Amino acid sequence: MDFPCSAEGLTGDLAPQLKQEFLRRPSKRRVYFRIRPRPGKKRREMDEPKAEVKASKYAIDNHKQEEELAKLRHESELEDARHKAENDFDKKQAAETEKSKDVRQYEALQKEVTELKDAAANEEAVLERSVGSQREQVST
């Protein structure tokens, strides 16, 4: 801090030198003396705000890291959900393909059974006619 002084208010060892210096200067000028605070006190006064700044920076950095971790977790969860959905879709598609194949096979077998029944019925009818005609021949 600087304080203006006058020649009359000076005391101490430097007073005579300062009075001469003050008197040599034009009267409109003021002489300022710097009063320096104790270095230890100023350092303590500065250490507290510095510590607060460091703590704030640490809190901000920590918060940024937590946000980044949350973002990475969220992206990982989305990726896991996407993979699960793809796997579920692939399984469902494979099941539908298998079901379609089984239905076609069932229909083919059902058609074959129907054809075999029809063939057996036709063959039975032919045999019955043949048996009937042979009975007529035997009875005549």
PDB file of C-alpha atoms in Angstrom:
ATOM      1  CA  MET A   1       0.000   0.000   0.000  1.00  0.00           C
ATOM      2  CA  ASP A   2       1.152   3.521  -0.723  1.00  0.00           C
ATOM      3  CA  PHE A   3       0.568   6.407   1.678  1.00  0.00           C
ATOM      4  CA  PRO A   4       1.158  10.070   0.933  1.00  0.00           C
ATOM      5  CA  CYS A   5       3.339  11.870   3.453  1.00  0.00           C
ATOM      6  CA  SER A   6       4.351  15.422   4.213  1.00  0.00           C
ATOM      7  CA  ALA A   7       7.732  16.629   5.444  1.00  0.00           C
ATOM      8  CA  GLU A   8       6.342  17.368   8.884  1.00  0.00           C
ATOM      9  CA  GLY A   9       5.027  13.832   9.443  1.00  0.00           C
ATOM     10  CA  LEU A  10       8.346  12.038   8.881  1.00  0.00           C
ATOM     11  CA  THR A  11      10.136  10.399  11.769  1.00  0.00           C
ATOM     12  CA  GLY A  12      12.833   7.765  12.167  1.00  0.00           C
ATOM     13  CA  ASP A  13      16.329   7.122  10.740  1.00  0.00           C
ATOM     14  CA  LEU A  14      15.511   8.108   7.182  1.00  0.00           C
ATOM     15  CA  ALA A  15      13.570  11.236   8.132  1.00  0.00           C
ATOM     16  CA  PRO A  16      16.361  13.806   7.421  1.00  0.00           C
ATOM     17  CA  GLN A  17      17.134  12.296   3.989  1.00  0.00           C
ATOM     18  CA  LEU A  18      13.506  12.119   3.080  1.00  0.00           C
ATOM     19  CA  LYS A  19      12.874  15.681   4.233  1.00  0.00           C
ATOM     20  CA  GLN A  20      15.623  16.928   1.943  1.00  0.00           C
ATOM     21  CA  GLU A  21      14.261  14.868  -0.951  1.00  0.00           C
ATOM     22  CA  PHE A  22      10.747  16.088  -0.226  1.00  0.00           C
ATOM     23  CA  LEU A  23      11.843  19.693  -0.113  1.00  0.00           C
ATOM     24  CA  ARG A  24      13.748  19.396  -3.413  1.00  0.00           C
ATOM     25  CA  ARG A  25      10.635  18.269  -5.220  1.00  0.00           C
ATOM     26  CA  PRO A  26       7.988  20.692  -6.329  1.00  0.00           C
ATOM     27  CA  SER A  27       5.287  21.138  -3.706  1.00  0.00           C
ATOM     28  CA  LYS A  28       2.564  19.740  -5.972  1.00  0.00           C
ATOM     29  CA  ARG A  29       4.113  16.292  -6.006  1.00  0.00           C
ATOM     30  CA  ARG A  30       3.433  13.791  -3.303  1.00  0.00           C
ATOM     31  CA  VAL A  31       5.868  11.232  -2.053  1.00  0.00           C
ATOM     32  CA  TYR A  32       4.535   7.718  -1.579  1.00  0.00           C
ATOM     33  CA  PHE A  33       5.992   5.125   0.697  1.00  0.00           C
ATOM     34  CA  ARG A  34       5.186   1.490   0.176  1.00  0.00           C
ATOM     35  CA  ILE A  35       4.221  -0.431   3.263  1.00  0.00           C
ATOM     36  CA  ARG A  36       4.899  -4.091   2.654  1.00  0.00           C
ATOM     37  CA  PRO A  37       2.915  -6.685   4.537  1.00  0.00           C
ATOM     38  CA  ARG A  38       4.746  -9.447   6.270  1.00  0.00           C
ATOM     39  CA  PRO A  39       5.654 -12.150   3.762  1.00  0.00           C
ATOM     40  CA  GLY A  40       4.330 -14.966   5.949  1.00  0.00           C
ATOM     41  CA  LYS A  41       0.951 -13.318   6.454  1.00  0.00           C
ATOM     42  CA  LYS A  42       0.530 -12.528   2.773  1.00  0.00           C
ATOM     43  CA  ARG A  43       1.579 -16.025   1.846  1.00  0.00           C
ATOM     44  CA  ARG A  44      -1.037 -17.449   4.213  1.00  0.00           C
ATOM     45  CA  GLU A  45      -3.615 -15.071   2.790  1.00  0.00           C
ATOM     46  CA  MET A  46      -2.725 -16.231  -0.729  1.00  0.00           C
ATOM     47  CA  ASP A  47      -2.482 -19.922   0.178  1.00  0.00           C
ATOM     48  CA  GLU A  48      -6.126 -20.143   1.183  1.00  0.00           C
ATOM     49  CA  PRO A  49      -7.535 -18.892  -2.169  1.00  0.00           C
ATOM     50  CA  LYS A  50      -4.988 -21.011  -4.019  1.00  0.00           C
ATOM     51  CA  ALA A  51      -6.165 -24.061  -2.095  1.00  0.00           C
ATOM     52  CA  GLU A  52      -9.772 -23.181  -2.880  1.00  0.00           C
ATOM     53  CA  VAL A  53      -8.910 -22.805  -6.579  1.00  0.00           C
ATOM     54  CA  LYS A  54      -7.106 -26.151  -6.563  1.00  0.00           C
ATOM     55  CA  ALA A  55     -10.026 -27.806  -4.776  1.00  0.00           C
ATOM     56  CA  SER A  56     -12.445 -26.317  -7.302  1.00  0.00           C
ATOM     57  CA  LYS A  57     -10.281 -27.472 -10.219  1.00  0.00           C
ATOM     58  CA  TYR A  58     -10.116 -30.944  -8.674  1.00  0.00           C
ATOM     59  CA  ALA A  59     -13.904 -31.003  -8.230  1.00  0.00           C
ATOM     60  CA  ILE A  60     -14.420 -29.865 -11.832  1.00  0.00           C
ATOM     61  CA  ASP A  61     -11.952 -32.445 -13.179  1.00  0.00           C
ATOM     62  CA  ASN A  62     -13.546 -35.132 -11.025  1.00  0.00           C
ATOM     63  CA  HIS A  63     -17.000 -34.164 -12.275  1.00  0.00           C
ATOM     64  CA  LYS A  64     -15.780 -34.261 -15.895  1.00  0.00           C
ATOM     65  CA  GLN A  65     -14.312 -37.719 -15.328  1.00  0.00           C
ATOM     66  CA  GLU A  66     -17.560 -38.932 -13.760  1.00  0.00           C
ATOM     67  CA  GLU A  67     -19.523 -37.542 -16.711  1.00  0.00           C
ATOM     68  CA  GLU A  68     -17.157 -39.271 -19.144  1.00  0.00           C
ATOM     69  CA  LEU A  69     -17.491 -42.557 -17.232  1.00  0.00           C
ATOM     70  CA  ALA A  70     -21.276 -42.227 -17.216  1.00  0.00           C
ATOM     71  CA  LYS A  71     -21.211 -41.533 -20.956  1.00  0.00           C
ATOM     72  CA  LEU A  72     -18.980 -44.565 -21.572  1.00  0.00           C
ATOM     73  CA  ARG A  73     -21.232 -46.757 -19.389  1.00  0.00           C
ATOM     74  CA  HIS A  74     -24.285 -45.546 -21.284  1.00  0.00           C
ATOM     75  CA  GLU A  75     -22.614 -46.226 -24.646  1.00  0.00           C
ATOM     76  CA  SER A  76     -21.591 -49.679 -23.408  1.00  0.00           C
ATOM     77  CA  GLU A  77     -25.148 -50.421 -22.245  1.00  0.00           C
ATOM     78  CA  LEU A  78     -26.511 -49.267 -25.616  1.00  0.00           C
ATOM     79  CA  GLU A  79     -24.007 -51.460 -27.440  1.00  0.00           C
ATOM     80  CA  ASP A  80     -24.935 -54.446 -25.232  1.00  0.00           C
ATOM     81  CA  ALA A  81     -28.642 -53.828 -25.869  1.00  0.00           C
ATOM     82  CA  ARG A  82     -27.972 -53.548 -29.610  1.00  0.00           C
ATOM     83  CA  HIS A  83     -26.044 -56.851 -29.607  1.00  0.00           C
ATOM     84  CA  LYS A  84     -28.797 -58.551 -27.589  1.00  0.00           C
ATOM     85  CA  ALA A  85     -31.446 -57.243 -29.978  1.00  0.00           C
ATOM     86  CA  GLU A  86     -29.434 -58.455 -32.974  1.00  0.00           C
ATOM     87  CA  ASN A  87     -28.952 -61.886 -31.368  1.00  0.00           C
ATOM     88  CA  ASP A  88     -32.652 -62.108 -30.478  1.00  0.00           C
ATOM     89  CA  PHE A  89     -33.583 -61.115 -34.034  1.00  0.00           C
ATOM     90  CA  ASP A  90     -31.206 -63.707 -35.496  1.00  0.00           C
ATOM     91  CA  LYS A  91     -32.621 -66.413 -33.178  1.00  0.00           C
ATOM     92  CA  LYS A  92     -36.187 -65.469 -34.060  1.00  0.00           C
ATOM     93  CA  GLN A  93     -35.381 -65.450 -37.769  1.00  0.00           C
ATOM     94  CA  ALA A  94     -33.674 -68.864 -37.478  1.00  0.00           C
ATOM     95  CA  ALA A  95     -36.672 -70.225 -35.545  1.00  0.00           C
ATOM     96  CA  GLU A  96     -39.074 -68.904 -38.189  1.00  0.00           C
ATOM     97  CA  THR A  97     -36.945 -70.434 -40.948  1.00  0.00           C
ATOM     98  CA  GLU A  98     -36.889 -73.768 -39.097  1.00  0.00           C
ATOM     99  CA  LYS A  99     -40.643 -73.579 -38.512  1.00  0.00           C
ATOM    100  CA  SER A 100     -41.253 -72.825 -42.186  1.00  0.00           C
ATOM    101  CA  LYS A 101     -39.057 -75.776 -43.167  1.00  0.00           C
ATOM    102  CA  ASP A 102     -40.913 -78.041 -40.711  1.00  0.00           C
ATOM    103  CA  VAL A 103     -44.308 -76.865 -42.028  1.00  0.00           C
ATOM    104  CA  ARG A 104     -43.257 -77.602 -45.620  1.00  0.00           C
ATOM    105  CA  GLN A 105     -41.970 -81.027 -44.563  1.00  0.00           C
ATOM    106  CA  TYR A 106     -45.209 -81.726 -42.625  1.00  0.00           C
ATOM    107  CA  GLU A 107     -47.314 -80.674 -45.637  1.00  0.00           C
ATOM    108  CA  ALA A 108     -45.202 -82.872 -47.946  1.00  0.00           C
ATOM    109  CA  LEU A 109     -45.629 -85.843 -45.606  1.00  0.00           C
ATOM    110  CA  GLN A 110     -49.339 -85.164 -45.257  1.00  0.00           C
ATOM    111  CA  LYS A 111     -49.674 -85.056 -49.053  1.00  0.00           C
ATOM    112  CA  GLU A 112     -47.725 -88.306 -49.335  1.00  0.00           C
ATOM    113  CA  VAL A 113     -49.962 -89.975 -46.713  1.00  0.00           C
ATOM    114  CA  THR A 114     -53.059 -88.756 -48.567  1.00  0.00           C
ATOM    115  CA  GLU A 115     -51.679 -90.086 -51.857  1.00  0.00           C
ATOM    116  CA  LEU A 116     -50.827 -93.419 -50.203  1.00  0.00           C
ATOM    117  CA  LYS A 117     -54.341 -93.657 -48.717  1.00  0.00           C
ATOM    118  CA  ASP A 118     -55.888 -92.835 -52.074  1.00  0.00           C
ATOM    119  CA  ALA A 119     -53.637 -95.392 -53.794  1.00  0.00           C
ATOM    120  CA  ALA A 120     -54.505 -97.996 -51.153  1.00  0.00           C
ATOM    121  CA  ALA A 121     -58.216 -97.241 -51.502  1.00  0.00           C
ATOM    122  CA  ASN A 122     -57.959 -97.526 -55.299  1.00  0.00           C
ATOM    123  CA  GLU A 123     -55.989-100.725 -55.020  1.00  0.00           C
ATOM    124  CA  GLU A 124     -58.527-102.115 -52.534  1.00  0.00           C
ATOM    125  CA  ALA A 125     -61.344-101.240 -54.913  1.00  0.00           C
ATOM    126  CA  VAL A 126     -59.523-102.919 -57.787  1.00  0.00           C
ATOM    127  CA  LEU A 127     -58.881-105.992 -55.664  1.00  0.00           C
ATOM    128  CA  GLU A 128     -62.510-106.148 -54.517  1.00  0.00           C
ATOM    129  CA  ARG A 129     -63.674-105.980 -58.125  1.00  0.00           C
ATOM    130  CA  SER A 130     -61.180-108.629 -59.038  1.00  0.00           C
ATOM    131  CA  VAL A 131     -62.312-110.819 -56.144  1.00  0.00           C
ATOM    132  CA  GLY A 132     -65.939-110.218 -57.095  1.00  0.00           C
ATOM    133  CA  SER A 133     -65.338-111.139 -60.733  1.00  0.00           C
ATOM    134  CA  GLN A 134     -63.397-114.259 -59.732  1.00  0.00           C
ATOM    135  CA  ARG A 135     -66.254-115.341 -57.441  1.00  0.00           C
ATOM    136  CA  GLU A 136     -68.660-114.922 -60.321  1.00  0.00           C
ATOM    137  CA  GLN A 137     -66.438-117.027 -62.496  1.00  0.00           C
ATOM    138  CA  VAL A 138     -66.107-119.693 -59.825  1.00  0.00           C
ATOM    139  CA  SER A 139     -69.840-119.792 -59.226  1.00  0.00           C
ATOM    140  CA  THR A 140     -70.617-120.200 -62.870  1.00  0.00           C
TER     141      THR A 140
END
